[in-house]
mmCIF file of C-alpha atoms and ligand atoms in Angstrom:
data_model
loop_
_atom_site.group_PDB
_atom_site.id
_atom_site.type_symbol
_atom_site.label_atom_id
_atom_site.label_comp_id
_atom_site.label_asym_id
_atom_site.label_seq_id
_atom_site.Cartn_x
_atom_site.Cartn_y
_atom_site.Cartn_z
ATOM 1 C CA MET A 398 -14.880 -14.646 -7.056
ATOM 2 C CA THR A 399 -15.733 -16.885 -4.158
ATOM 3 C CA GLY A 400 -14.881 -20.563 -4.227
ATOM 4 C CA GLY A 401 -16.790 -23.336 -2.553
ATOM 5 C CA GLY A 402 -14.969 -26.484 -3.528
ATOM 6 C CA SER A 403 -11.833 -28.128 -2.218
ATOM 7 C CA ARG A 404 -9.661 -25.475 -3.893
ATOM 8 C CA THR A 405 -11.149 -22.703 -1.741
ATOM 9 C CA ILE A 406 -8.599 -20.854 0.404
ATOM 10 C CA ARG A 407 -9.278 -21.567 4.052
ATOM 11 C CA GLU A 408 -6.101 -20.417 5.800
ATOM 12 C CA VAL A 409 -3.482 -17.733 5.225
ATOM 13 C CA ASP A 410 -0.404 -17.456 7.466
ATOM 14 C CA VAL A 411 2.771 -15.440 7.371
ATOM 15 C CA VAL A 412 5.988 -16.992 8.670
ATOM 16 C CA VAL A 413 8.727 -14.521 9.598
ATOM 17 C CA SER A 414 12.001 -16.183 10.522
ATOM 18 C CA ALA A 415 15.766 -15.728 10.344
ATOM 19 C CA PRO A 416 17.496 -19.046 9.595
ATOM 20 C CA GLY A 417 20.813 -17.363 8.811
ATOM 21 C CA ARG A 418 19.010 -14.261 7.532
ATOM 22 C CA ASN A 419 15.469 -12.862 7.534
ATOM 23 C CA TYR A 420 12.747 -14.345 5.361
ATOM 24 C CA VAL A 421 9.042 -13.630 5.051
ATOM 25 C CA THR A 422 7.135 -16.654 3.788
ATOM 26 C CA LEU A 423 3.447 -16.885 2.951
ATOM 27 C CA ARG A 424 1.503 -20.079 3.567
ATOM 28 C CA ILE A 425 -1.857 -20.608 1.881
ATOM 29 C CA GLU A 426 -3.973 -23.688 2.592
ATOM 30 C CA THR A 427 -7.056 -24.849 0.736
ATOM 31 C CA VAL A 428 -10.163 -26.588 2.089
ATOM 32 C CA GLY A 429 -8.880 -29.769 0.439
ATOM 33 C CA GLY A 430 -5.633 -29.523 2.424
ATOM 34 C CA LEU A 431 -3.243 -28.399 -0.309
ATOM 35 C CA VAL A 432 -0.574 -26.014 0.956
ATOM 36 C CA GLY A 433 1.219 -23.441 -1.196
ATOM 37 C CA TRP A 434 4.278 -21.367 -0.262
ATOM 38 C CA GLY A 435 5.273 -17.899 -1.430
ATOM 39 C CA ASP A 436 8.332 -15.723 -0.803
ATOM 40 C CA ALA A 437 7.635 -12.143 0.356
ATOM 41 C CA THR A 438 11.127 -11.170 1.512
ATOM 42 C CA LEU A 439 12.044 -7.515 1.015
ATOM 43 C CA ASN A 440 15.529 -7.137 2.429
ATOM 44 C CA GLY A 441 15.647 -4.564 5.231
ATOM 45 C CA ARG A 442 11.884 -3.872 5.086
ATOM 46 C CA GLU A 443 10.580 -7.368 5.870
ATOM 47 C CA LEU A 444 7.936 -6.491 8.446
ATOM 48 C CA ALA A 445 6.201 -3.992 6.169
ATOM 49 C CA VAL A 446 5.401 -6.804 3.739
ATOM 50 C CA ALA A 447 4.460 -9.198 6.568
ATOM 51 C CA SER A 448 1.956 -6.599 7.791
ATOM 52 C CA TYR A 449 0.629 -5.951 4.282
ATOM 53 C CA LEU A 450 -0.060 -9.671 3.966
ATOM 54 C CA ARG A 451 -1.459 -10.206 7.461
ATOM 55 C CA ASP A 452 -3.360 -6.975 7.932
ATOM 56 C CA HIS A 453 -4.554 -6.259 4.408
ATOM 57 C CA LEU A 454 -4.445 -9.284 2.093
ATOM 58 C CA SER A 455 -5.325 -12.323 4.177
ATOM 59 C CA ALA A 456 -8.965 -11.268 4.696
ATOM 60 C CA LEU A 457 -9.282 -10.776 0.937
ATOM 61 C CA LEU A 458 -7.956 -14.238 0.181
ATOM 62 C CA LEU A 459 -10.046 -16.304 2.594
ATOM 63 C CA GLY A 460 -12.911 -17.997 0.767
ATOM 64 C CA LYS A 461 -11.500 -17.306 -2.723
ATOM 65 C CA ASP A 462 -10.904 -19.993 -5.351
ATOM 66 C CA SER A 463 -7.168 -20.680 -5.330
ATOM 67 C CA ALA A 464 -7.311 -21.928 -8.939
ATOM 68 C CA ARG A 465 -8.139 -18.455 -10.281
ATOM 69 C CA ILE A 466 -4.549 -17.250 -10.190
ATOM 70 C CA GLY A 467 -4.787 -14.589 -12.904
ATOM 71 C CA ASP A 468 -8.021 -13.130 -11.614
ATOM 72 C CA LEU A 469 -6.730 -12.969 -8.034
ATOM 73 C CA TRP A 470 -3.594 -11.227 -9.291
ATOM 74 C CA GLN A 471 -5.741 -8.555 -10.969
ATOM 75 C CA TYR A 472 -7.914 -8.287 -7.864
ATOM 76 C CA LEU A 473 -4.901 -7.608 -5.650
ATOM 77 C CA TYR A 474 -3.194 -5.292 -8.159
ATOM 78 C CA ARG A 475 -6.169 -3.170 -9.221
ATOM 79 C CA GLY A 476 -8.151 -3.575 -6.025
ATOM 80 C CA PRO A 477 -6.352 -1.287 -3.549
ATOM 81 C CA TYR A 478 -6.230 1.683 -5.985
ATOM 82 C CA TRP A 479 -2.615 2.272 -4.790
ATOM 83 C CA ARG A 480 -0.646 0.314 -7.343
ATOM 84 C CA ARG A 481 2.891 -1.028 -7.504
ATOM 85 C CA GLY A 482 5.751 -0.272 -5.147
ATOM 86 C CA PRO A 483 8.072 -2.845 -3.572
ATOM 87 C CA VAL A 484 5.913 -3.618 -0.511
ATOM 88 C CA THR A 485 2.637 -4.139 -2.384
ATOM 89 C CA MET A 486 4.307 -6.065 -5.177
ATOM 90 C CA ALA A 487 6.330 -8.344 -2.869
ATOM 91 C CA ALA A 488 3.051 -9.232 -1.157
ATOM 92 C CA ILE A 489 1.268 -9.918 -4.474
ATOM 93 C CA SER A 490 4.308 -11.902 -5.631
ATOM 94 C CA ALA A 491 4.096 -14.183 -2.601
ATOM 95 C CA VAL A 492 0.391 -14.824 -3.122
ATOM 96 C CA ASP A 493 1.002 -15.595 -6.782
ATOM 97 C CA GLN A 494 3.853 -18.017 -6.052
ATOM 98 C CA ALA A 495 1.787 -19.806 -3.404
ATOM 99 C CA LEU A 496 -1.153 -20.159 -5.813
ATOM 100 C CA TRP A 497 1.081 -21.616 -8.556
ATOM 101 C CA ASP A 498 2.491 -24.006 -5.956
ATOM 102 C CA ILE A 499 -1.048 -25.133 -5.127
ATOM 103 C CA GLN A 500 -1.981 -25.328 -8.822
ATOM 104 C CA GLY A 501 0.946 -27.655 -9.437
ATOM 105 C CA LYS A 502 0.156 -29.769 -6.403
ATOM 106 C CA ALA A 503 -3.505 -30.037 -7.497
ATOM 107 C CA ALA A 504 -2.423 -31.120 -10.980
ATOM 108 C CA GLY A 505 0.307 -33.422 -9.649
ATOM 109 C CA MET A 506 2.833 -31.582 -11.828
ATOM 110 C CA PRO A 507 5.849 -29.358 -11.309
ATOM 111 C CA VAL A 508 5.092 -25.720 -12.109
ATOM 112 C CA PHE A 509 7.405 -25.671 -15.145
ATOM 113 C CA GLN A 510 5.133 -28.229 -16.805
ATOM 114 C CA LEU A 511 2.160 -25.915 -16.336
ATOM 115 C CA LEU A 512 4.193 -23.092 -17.920
ATOM 116 C CA GLY A 513 4.714 -25.017 -21.146
ATOM 117 C CA GLY A 514 7.168 -27.710 -20.157
ATOM 118 C CA ARG A 515 10.908 -28.135 -20.134
ATOM 119 C CA ALA A 516 12.795 -26.060 -22.700
ATOM 120 C CA ARG A 517 16.310 -26.980 -21.513
ATOM 121 C CA GLU A 518 18.113 -29.637 -19.497
ATOM 122 C CA ARG A 519 19.652 -27.331 -16.909
ATOM 123 C CA LEU A 520 20.062 -23.652 -16.085
ATOM 124 C CA MET A 521 23.392 -21.863 -16.182
ATOM 125 C CA ALA A 522 23.880 -20.280 -12.757
ATOM 126 C CA TYR A 523 26.340 -17.618 -11.689
ATOM 127 C CA PRO A 524 27.818 -17.228 -8.197
ATOM 128 C CA HIS A 525 29.589 -14.302 -6.533
ATOM 129 C CA ALA A 526 33.392 -14.230 -6.582
ATOM 130 C CA SER A 527 35.130 -11.449 -4.677
ATOM 131 C CA GLY A 528 38.395 -10.420 -3.103
ATOM 132 C CA HIS A 529 40.111 -7.687 -1.155
ATOM 133 C CA THR A 530 42.776 -7.603 -3.849
ATOM 134 C CA VAL A 531 42.770 -8.358 -7.563
ATOM 135 C CA GLU A 532 44.791 -11.474 -6.805
ATOM 136 C CA ASP A 533 42.177 -12.717 -4.298
ATOM 137 C CA ALA A 534 39.370 -11.997 -6.742
ATOM 138 C CA VAL A 535 41.088 -13.965 -9.506
ATOM 139 C CA ALA A 536 41.634 -16.867 -7.092
ATOM 140 C CA SER A 537 37.991 -16.690 -6.030
ATOM 141 C CA ILE A 538 36.858 -16.946 -9.684
ATOM 142 C CA SER A 539 39.218 -19.914 -10.235
ATOM 143 C CA THR A 540 37.575 -21.767 -7.362
ATOM 144 C CA LYS A 541 34.121 -21.191 -8.866
ATOM 145 C CA LEU A 542 35.297 -22.364 -12.287
ATOM 146 C CA GLU A 543 36.725 -25.524 -10.721
ATOM 147 C CA GLN A 544 33.283 -26.147 -9.211
ATOM 148 C CA GLY A 545 31.842 -26.197 -12.737
ATOM 149 C CA TYR A 546 30.314 -22.723 -13.076
ATOM 150 C CA ALA A 547 30.243 -21.384 -16.621
ATOM 151 C CA ALA A 548 29.504 -17.822 -15.476
ATOM 152 C CA VAL A 549 30.912 -15.866 -12.519
ATOM 153 C CA ARG A 550 30.322 -12.365 -11.124
ATOM 154 C CA VAL A 551 33.433 -10.569 -9.852
ATOM 155 C CA GLN A 552 33.731 -7.715 -7.347
ATOM 156 C CA ALA A 553 36.930 -6.512 -5.619
ATOM 157 C CA SER A 554 37.779 -3.872 -3.020
ATOM 158 C CA VAL A 555 38.422 -0.499 -4.629
ATOM 159 C CA PRO A 556 41.861 0.675 -3.422
ATOM 160 C CA GLY A 557 41.550 3.835 -1.331
ATOM 161 C CA LEU A 558 37.969 3.184 -0.172
ATOM 162 C CA ALA A 559 37.213 1.977 3.357
ATOM 163 C CA SER A 560 34.600 -0.483 2.064
ATOM 164 C CA THR A 561 33.295 -1.770 -1.255
ATOM 165 C CA TYR A 562 29.987 -3.367 -2.236
ATOM 166 C CA GLY A 563 30.022 -7.118 -2.783
ATOM 167 C CA ILE A 564 33.160 -8.253 -0.950
ATOM 168 C CA HIS A 565 32.943 -11.310 1.301
ATOM 169 C CA VAL A 566 33.945 -11.054 4.955
ATOM 170 C CA GLY A 567 36.269 -13.834 6.167
ATOM 171 C CA ASP A 568 34.911 -17.169 4.947
ATOM 172 C CA GLU A 569 31.339 -15.902 4.922
ATOM 173 C CA ALA A 570 29.570 -15.070 1.671
ATOM 174 C CA TYR A 571 28.870 -11.350 1.195
ATOM 175 C CA GLU A 572 25.660 -10.469 3.038
ATOM 176 C CA PRO A 573 24.947 -6.734 2.815
ATOM 177 C CA ALA A 574 22.172 -6.552 5.455
ATOM 178 C CA HIS A 575 24.233 -7.504 8.482
ATOM 179 C CA THR A 576 23.788 -4.688 11.006
ATOM 180 C CA ASP A 577 20.831 -3.597 13.163
ATOM 181 C CA LEU A 578 21.259 -0.026 11.920
ATOM 182 C CA PRO A 579 22.535 0.844 8.429
ATOM 183 C CA ASP A 580 26.275 0.492 7.985
ATOM 184 C CA GLU A 581 27.880 3.478 6.243
ATOM 185 C CA GLU A 582 29.936 2.559 3.188
ATOM 186 C CA SER A 583 32.086 4.999 1.243
ATOM 187 C CA TRP A 584 32.186 5.904 -2.402
ATOM 188 C CA SER A 585 34.397 7.650 -4.937
ATOM 189 C CA THR A 586 33.525 7.534 -8.629
ATOM 190 C CA PRO A 587 37.092 8.337 -9.839
ATOM 191 C CA LEU A 588 38.598 5.579 -7.676
ATOM 192 C CA TYR A 589 35.987 3.067 -8.875
ATOM 193 C CA LEU A 590 36.364 3.978 -12.558
ATOM 194 C CA ASP A 591 40.137 3.834 -12.270
ATOM 195 C CA PHE A 592 40.015 0.377 -10.734
ATOM 196 C CA VAL A 593 37.353 -1.679 -12.517
ATOM 197 C CA PRO A 594 38.977 -1.840 -15.991
ATOM 198 C CA LYS A 595 42.221 -2.974 -14.310
ATOM 199 C CA LEU A 596 40.357 -5.672 -12.375
ATOM 200 C CA ILE A 597 38.558 -7.006 -15.438
ATOM 201 C CA ALA A 598 41.731 -6.877 -17.567
ATOM 202 C CA ALA A 599 43.628 -8.872 -14.921
ATOM 203 C CA VAL A 600 40.866 -11.494 -14.777
ATOM 204 C CA ARG A 601 40.848 -12.038 -18.540
ATOM 205 C CA ASP A 602 44.629 -11.894 -18.704
ATOM 206 C CA GLN A 603 45.052 -14.603 -16.063
ATOM 207 C CA LEU A 604 41.980 -16.778 -16.634
ATOM 208 C CA GLY A 605 41.192 -16.233 -20.314
ATOM 209 C CA TYR A 606 37.926 -15.871 -22.168
ATOM 210 C CA GLY A 607 36.489 -19.376 -21.777
ATOM 211 C CA PHE A 608 33.815 -18.409 -19.268
ATOM 212 C CA ASN A 609 31.128 -15.764 -18.847
ATOM 213 C CA LEU A 610 32.266 -12.805 -16.742
ATOM 214 C CA LEU A 611 29.845 -10.455 -14.960
ATOM 215 C CA HIS A 612 30.254 -7.345 -12.808
ATOM 216 C CA ASP A 613 27.715 -5.391 -10.733
ATOM 217 C CA GLY A 614 27.989 -1.582 -10.667
ATOM 218 C CA HIS A 615 25.144 -1.378 -8.107
ATOM 219 C CA HIS A 616 23.458 1.780 -9.426
ATOM 220 C CA ARG A 617 26.308 4.249 -8.777
ATOM 221 C CA LEU A 618 27.300 5.931 -12.035
ATOM 222 C CA THR A 619 25.855 8.682 -14.170
ATOM 223 C CA PRO A 620 24.816 7.687 -17.716
ATOM 224 C CA THR A 621 27.957 9.285 -19.170
ATOM 225 C CA GLU A 622 30.256 7.536 -16.689
ATOM 226 C CA ALA A 623 28.454 4.263 -17.338
ATOM 227 C CA ALA A 624 28.872 4.674 -21.104
ATOM 228 C CA TRP A 625 32.603 5.298 -20.603
ATOM 229 C CA LEU A 626 32.979 2.201 -18.426
ATOM 230 C CA GLY A 627 31.056 0.037 -20.886
ATOM 231 C CA LYS A 628 33.395 1.173 -23.695
ATOM 232 C CA GLU A 629 36.504 0.564 -21.600
ATOM 233 C CA LEU A 630 35.363 -2.994 -20.875
ATOM 234 C CA GLU A 631 34.537 -3.906 -24.488
ATOM 235 C CA PRO A 632 37.873 -5.654 -25.169
ATOM 236 C CA TYR A 633 37.222 -8.019 -22.246
ATOM 237 C CA ARG A 634 33.963 -9.355 -23.664
ATOM 238 C CA MET A 635 31.806 -9.191 -20.544
ATOM 239 C CA PHE A 636 28.686 -11.351 -20.286
ATOM 240 C CA TRP A 637 27.101 -8.318 -18.648
ATOM 241 C CA LEU A 638 27.655 -5.124 -16.763
ATOM 242 C CA GLU A 639 24.883 -4.818 -14.165
ATOM 243 C CA ASP A 640 22.998 -1.856 -12.714
ATOM 244 C CA VAL A 641 25.324 0.852 -13.985
ATOM 245 C CA THR A 642 22.903 3.677 -13.152
ATOM 246 C CA PRO A 643 19.875 4.031 -10.843
ATOM 247 C CA ALA A 644 17.336 2.809 -13.372
ATOM 248 C CA GLU A 645 14.186 4.684 -12.439
ATOM 249 C CA ASP A 646 15.452 6.926 -15.255
ATOM 250 C CA GLN A 647 14.847 4.406 -18.025
ATOM 251 C CA ALA A 648 15.731 6.840 -20.824
ATOM 252 C CA ALA A 649 19.262 7.196 -19.401
ATOM 253 C CA PHE A 650 19.957 3.821 -20.949
ATOM 254 C CA SER A 651 19.508 5.202 -24.462
ATOM 255 C CA LEU A 652 22.712 7.179 -23.948
ATOM 256 C CA ILE A 653 24.614 4.247 -22.457
ATOM 257 C CA LYS A 654 23.465 1.803 -25.143
ATOM 258 C CA ALA A 655 24.370 4.227 -27.921
ATOM 259 C CA HIS A 656 27.990 4.238 -26.766
ATOM 260 C CA THR A 657 28.862 0.693 -25.856
ATOM 261 C CA THR A 658 28.511 -2.904 -26.998
ATOM 262 C CA THR A 659 29.133 -4.231 -23.477
ATOM 263 C CA PRO A 660 25.862 -6.064 -22.648
ATOM 264 C CA LEU A 661 23.753 -4.325 -19.993
ATOM 265 C CA ALA A 662 21.654 -5.923 -17.255
ATOM 266 C CA VAL A 663 19.253 -4.154 -14.926
ATOM 267 C CA GLY A 664 16.057 -4.664 -12.939
ATOM 268 C CA GLU A 665 16.620 -6.321 -9.546
ATOM 269 C CA VAL A 666 14.760 -3.491 -7.801
ATOM 270 C CA PHE A 667 11.955 -3.279 -10.369
ATOM 271 C CA ASN A 668 8.517 -4.434 -9.340
ATOM 272 C CA SER A 669 6.389 -4.248 -12.463
ATOM 273 C CA ILE A 670 6.462 -4.402 -16.239
ATOM 274 C CA TRP A 671 6.102 -0.626 -16.288
ATOM 275 C CA ASP A 672 9.562 -0.271 -14.723
ATOM 276 C CA CYS A 673 11.175 -1.930 -17.726
ATOM 277 C CA GLN A 674 8.754 -1.259 -20.586
ATOM 278 C CA GLN A 675 10.939 1.381 -22.270
ATOM 279 C CA LEU A 676 14.178 -0.441 -21.487
ATOM 280 C CA ILE A 677 12.900 -3.534 -23.262
ATOM 281 C CA THR A 678 10.946 -2.091 -26.160
ATOM 282 C CA ASN A 679 13.778 0.304 -27.086
ATOM 283 C CA ARG A 680 16.359 -2.501 -26.813
ATOM 284 C CA TRP A 681 18.395 -0.437 -24.353
ATOM 285 C CA ILE A 682 19.254 -3.497 -22.260
ATOM 286 C CA ASP A 683 20.292 -7.084 -22.922
ATOM 287 C CA TYR A 684 19.196 -8.824 -19.706
ATOM 288 C CA ILE A 685 16.237 -8.139 -17.443
ATOM 289 C CA ARG A 686 16.976 -8.870 -13.777
ATOM 290 C CA CYS A 687 13.526 -8.777 -12.159
ATOM 291 C CA ALA A 688 12.728 -11.691 -9.863
ATOM 292 C CA THR A 689 9.480 -13.516 -9.128
ATOM 293 C CA THR A 690 9.689 -12.386 -5.472
ATOM 294 C CA HIS A 691 9.580 -8.663 -6.256
ATOM 295 C CA ALA A 692 8.002 -8.295 -9.690
ATOM 296 C CA GLY A 693 4.564 -9.820 -9.253
ATOM 297 C CA GLY A 694 5.279 -13.525 -8.977
ATOM 298 C CA ILE A 695 5.287 -16.036 -11.797
ATOM 299 C CA THR A 696 2.206 -14.550 -13.485
ATOM 300 C CA HIS A 697 3.679 -11.071 -13.941
ATOM 301 C CA MET A 698 7.268 -12.213 -14.569
ATOM 302 C CA LYS A 699 6.011 -14.380 -17.427
ATOM 303 C CA ARG A 700 4.524 -11.268 -19.033
ATOM 304 C CA ILE A 701 7.760 -9.325 -18.567
ATOM 305 C CA LEU A 702 9.832 -12.139 -20.037
ATOM 306 C CA ASP A 703 7.454 -12.650 -22.962
ATOM 307 C CA LEU A 704 7.710 -8.942 -23.771
ATOM 308 C CA ALA A 705 11.499 -9.175 -23.395
ATOM 309 C CA ASP A 706 11.658 -12.101 -25.821
ATOM 310 C CA LEU A 707 10.084 -10.010 -28.567
ATOM 311 C CA TYR A 708 13.017 -7.600 -28.293
ATOM 312 C CA GLY A 709 15.896 -10.040 -27.897
ATOM 313 C CA VAL A 710 16.228 -9.416 -24.161
ATOM 314 C CA ARG A 711 17.015 -12.455 -22.019
ATOM 315 C CA SER A 712 16.356 -13.316 -18.387
ATOM 316 C CA GLY A 713 18.871 -12.885 -15.573
ATOM 317 C CA CYS A 714 16.635 -13.213 -12.520
ATOM 318 C CA HIS A 715 17.895 -11.731 -9.270
ATOM 319 C CA GLY A 716 19.009 -14.552 -6.981
ATOM 320 C CA PRO A 717 20.823 -13.284 -3.885
ATOM 321 C CA SER A 718 20.372 -14.991 -0.526
ATOM 322 C CA ASP A 719 17.597 -12.485 0.248
ATOM 323 C CA VAL A 720 15.372 -14.188 -2.336
ATOM 324 C CA SER A 721 14.309 -17.252 -0.301
ATOM 325 C CA PRO A 722 14.536 -20.807 -1.668
ATOM 326 C CA VAL A 723 10.802 -20.517 -2.462
ATOM 327 C CA GLY A 724 11.386 -17.435 -4.632
ATOM 328 C CA MET A 725 14.472 -19.084 -6.107
ATOM 329 C CA ALA A 726 12.392 -22.136 -7.058
ATOM 330 C CA ALA A 727 9.838 -19.880 -8.768
ATOM 331 C CA ASN A 728 12.648 -18.237 -10.790
ATOM 332 C CA ILE A 729 13.995 -21.669 -11.690
ATOM 333 C CA HIS A 730 10.649 -23.097 -12.868
ATOM 334 C CA LEU A 731 10.194 -20.069 -15.121
ATOM 335 C CA GLY A 732 13.755 -20.377 -16.385
ATOM 336 C CA PHE A 733 13.159 -23.962 -17.446
ATOM 337 C CA ALA A 734 10.061 -23.092 -19.462
ATOM 338 C CA ILE A 735 10.796 -19.785 -21.251
ATOM 339 C CA PRO A 736 12.592 -19.538 -24.593
ATOM 340 C CA ASN A 737 14.698 -16.505 -23.588
ATOM 341 C CA PHE A 738 16.439 -17.760 -20.444
ATOM 342 C CA GLY A 739 19.830 -16.085 -20.029
ATOM 343 C CA VAL A 740 21.358 -16.949 -16.669
ATOM 344 C CA GLN A 741 20.185 -17.441 -13.060
ATOM 345 C CA GLU A 742 22.055 -15.712 -10.252
ATOM 346 C CA PHE A 743 22.673 -18.196 -7.443
ATOM 347 C CA MET A 744 24.453 -16.663 -4.497
ATOM 348 C CA GLY A 745 23.770 -19.606 -2.164
ATOM 349 C CA TYR A 746 22.332 -19.579 1.378
ATOM 350 C CA PRO A 747 23.542 -19.559 4.958
ATOM 351 C CA GLU A 748 23.707 -23.124 6.315
ATOM 352 C CA GLU A 749 20.721 -22.750 8.679
ATOM 353 C CA THR A 750 18.424 -21.837 5.784
ATOM 354 C CA ALA A 751 18.210 -25.510 4.792
ATOM 355 C CA GLU A 752 16.785 -26.357 8.240
ATOM 356 C CA VAL A 753 13.656 -24.392 7.356
ATOM 357 C CA PHE A 754 13.440 -24.605 3.560
ATOM 358 C CA ARG A 755 13.639 -28.093 2.001
ATOM 359 C CA ALA A 756 14.217 -27.369 -1.663
ATOM 360 C CA SER A 757 14.151 -30.037 -4.348
ATOM 361 C CA TYR A 758 16.042 -28.072 -7.019
ATOM 362 C CA ARG A 759 19.744 -28.910 -7.092
ATOM 363 C CA LEU A 760 22.938 -27.108 -7.932
ATOM 364 C CA VAL A 761 25.105 -29.541 -9.915
ATOM 365 C CA GLU A 762 28.464 -28.321 -11.181
ATOM 366 C CA GLY A 763 27.373 -24.710 -11.431
ATOM 367 C CA HIS A 764 24.032 -25.498 -13.097
ATOM 368 C CA LEU A 765 20.542 -25.790 -11.638
ATOM 369 C CA GLU A 766 18.552 -28.965 -12.096
ATOM 370 C CA ILE A 767 14.969 -29.779 -11.289
ATOM 371 C CA ASP A 768 12.891 -32.929 -10.850
ATOM 372 C CA GLU A 769 10.099 -34.081 -13.143
ATOM 373 C CA ASP A 770 8.128 -35.730 -10.374
ATOM 374 C CA VAL A 771 7.924 -33.114 -7.588
ATOM 375 C CA PRO A 772 4.605 -31.254 -7.899
ATOM 376 C CA GLY A 773 4.306 -27.486 -7.424
ATOM 377 C CA LEU A 774 7.397 -25.384 -6.752
ATOM 378 C CA GLY A 775 9.107 -28.217 -4.891
ATOM 379 C CA VAL A 776 10.056 -26.354 -1.691
ATOM 380 C CA GLU A 777 8.556 -27.337 1.652
ATOM 381 C CA VAL A 778 8.835 -25.061 4.652
ATOM 382 C CA ASP A 779 9.260 -26.454 8.174
ATOM 383 C CA VAL A 780 7.246 -24.060 10.318
ATOM 384 C CA GLU A 781 8.443 -25.569 13.609
ATOM 385 C CA ALA A 782 12.056 -25.187 12.564
ATOM 386 C CA ALA A 783 11.300 -21.605 11.470
ATOM 387 C CA ALA A 784 10.111 -20.799 15.003
ATOM 388 C CA ARG A 785 13.609 -21.572 16.293
ATOM 389 C CA PHE A 786 14.981 -18.624 14.283
ATOM 390 C CA PRO A 787 13.218 -15.418 15.352
ATOM 391 C CA TYR A 788 13.338 -12.272 13.228
ATOM 392 C CA GLU A 789 16.353 -10.029 13.770
ATOM 393 C CA ARG A 790 16.236 -6.409 12.631
ATOM 394 C CA LYS A 791 18.760 -5.921 9.814
ATOM 395 C CA TYR A 792 19.350 -3.002 7.473
ATOM 396 C CA LEU A 793 21.082 -2.705 4.126
ATOM 397 C CA PRO A 794 24.014 -0.246 4.200
ATOM 398 C CA VAL A 795 23.897 3.334 3.004
ATOM 399 C CA ASN A 796 26.609 4.950 0.938
ATOM 400 C CA ARG A 797 28.387 8.297 1.347
ATOM 401 C CA ARG A 798 30.816 10.079 -0.962
ATOM 402 C CA LEU A 799 34.156 11.121 0.462
ATOM 403 C CA ASP A 800 32.739 14.618 1.182
ATOM 404 C CA GLY A 801 30.044 13.044 3.381
ATOM 405 C CA SER A 802 27.090 13.485 1.012
ATOM 406 C CA MET A 803 24.717 10.628 0.282
ATOM 407 C CA HIS A 804 25.255 8.468 -2.788
ATOM 408 C CA ASP A 805 23.237 5.538 -4.154
ATOM 409 C CA TRP A 806 23.980 2.269 -2.386
HETATM 410 C C1 LIG B 1648 22.760 -8.789 -6.614
HETATM 411 C C2 LIG B 1648 22.320 -7.681 -5.751
HETATM 412 C C3 LIG B 1648 22.342 -7.922 -4.281
HETATM 413 C C4 LIG B 1648 21.587 -6.790 -3.592
HETATM 414 C C5 LIG B 1648 20.773 -7.321 -2.472
HETATM 415 C C6 LIG B 1648 19.972 -6.245 -1.772
HETATM 416 O O1 LIG B 1648 23.194 -8.486 -7.717
HETATM 417 O O2 LIG B 1648 22.628 -9.924 -6.196
HETATM 418 O O3 LIG B 1648 22.863 -6.458 -6.147
HETATM 419 O O4 LIG B 1648 23.638 -8.079 -3.780
HETATM 420 O O5 LIG B 1648 22.454 -5.827 -3.141
HETATM 421 O O6 LIG B 1648 19.923 -8.289 -2.983
HETATM 422 O O7 LIG B 1648 19.045 -6.809 -0.929
HETATM 423 MG MG1 LIG B 1649 22.932 -6.528 -8.317
#
C-alpha cells in the first residue's frame, strides 16, 4: 500500500552503537518530517538484524504509508515466506515500534493513549539483586527494598561452581555479553538444586514475606527437576520462578504445572504468539515474558497479552539492559494500557546509554512512571552521540557441565 501524503515513509536508517553495550536502533522518517524510533537489539547477534533491516526491509518500507501499522506488520511477516525466528522478528518489532512512535507523534499523544489509555498510575518494576554468597545476596535485596522496589529478583553464586548466571562483577551490574568470544560458564544440576532452596529460605527468613521475590532458572532444568524445585520453593511464596526449562517444548510445562503451585514465568526468548499459544491456553504458566523488541513489537505483543488475559496470565516483559530504552518504553506504554499487567523487569543501563537515548519514562522508588504530554514512545535518540560509541563484538556465554558437555546457557 503506497502512501503519498505527509505520512509516507521517506527515509529508513539503522543506527548501530555501543554506549555501554551494543544497541541496534531503527530510525524511520516521514515526508512530513516525523521521526519514529524502534529497538532491534538481539544480544550477541546484533549485526544480523542490522543487515536484515538495511539490506532487506528498508527498500520495502520506502514510499509506504506509515499510518498503516497493522497492514505493514502483515506485509513484513507474511511477505518473505520465511516466517518468525529471532532475527526476522526483531527487525519487524523495530519497524512496528517506530511506526507506533510516529503514530503517537502524528496524533500528539503518548502511545499508551492510543492503546486505550492509562489503566494504572505506575508500573511495579523489579531489579536484579545478586551476590557471591547468600549473605551478599540478602544485602543486595535489602538495598533494592530501601530504594522502594516492591519486587526483586535474586541470584547467588552456586557453591562449587566456577561461575553462575546472573551475578554482578564488582560494582557493575551483571552484563552477560561481555567478551569478544563466548565465555565458558560451568554447570551442575545437583549443586544448583541443592543450593537454591537454601538461598530462598535464607532470604525469606531474614527479610520476610512483605515483598515479591523472583528467581531466574535460565532454562537449565528438565521438567521433572523443575517440578521438584517448584515444590521445594512453595513455602517461600515466590512471585515467580522463571525459565525453569528450555521452553521450545511447551508441553513440558504441563508436567511442571501439575506438580507445583509456585508461579511460573517464561518467554524472554519467544518471538511470536505461536511460541506461547499452548502455554497460555492450557494455563501452564502464570506470567508471559515476551518483550516488544523480540516478539513483533507493540502490535503483536498486544495480541499475545490479550490472549493471555483470557487465561489469567499476566505480563512480565523482559527488560534487561539489552532491550534498549526504546524497547523498554514500548513495554512500558503497553504495561500502562493493558488490564493484565504483572510486573516490568528493569535491570537499568550503563551510564553512557543515557548519552544516546533520552528517555522520558522515569523510575521513581522502584516503579515506572510516564508523562501524559510526551507524544509517541517518548525516547529520542542522539545520532551524533551514538557515533561516538562504535559497535564492539560481544557474545553471550556458553555453558558446560562438569564433564565438559554442552548445557543450555
Ligand atoms: C533476564 C534474562 C537476561 C538474559 C539476557 C540475554 O531475565 O533478564 O535472563 O539476563 O540472559 O537478556 O541477552
Ligand atoms: Mg531471564
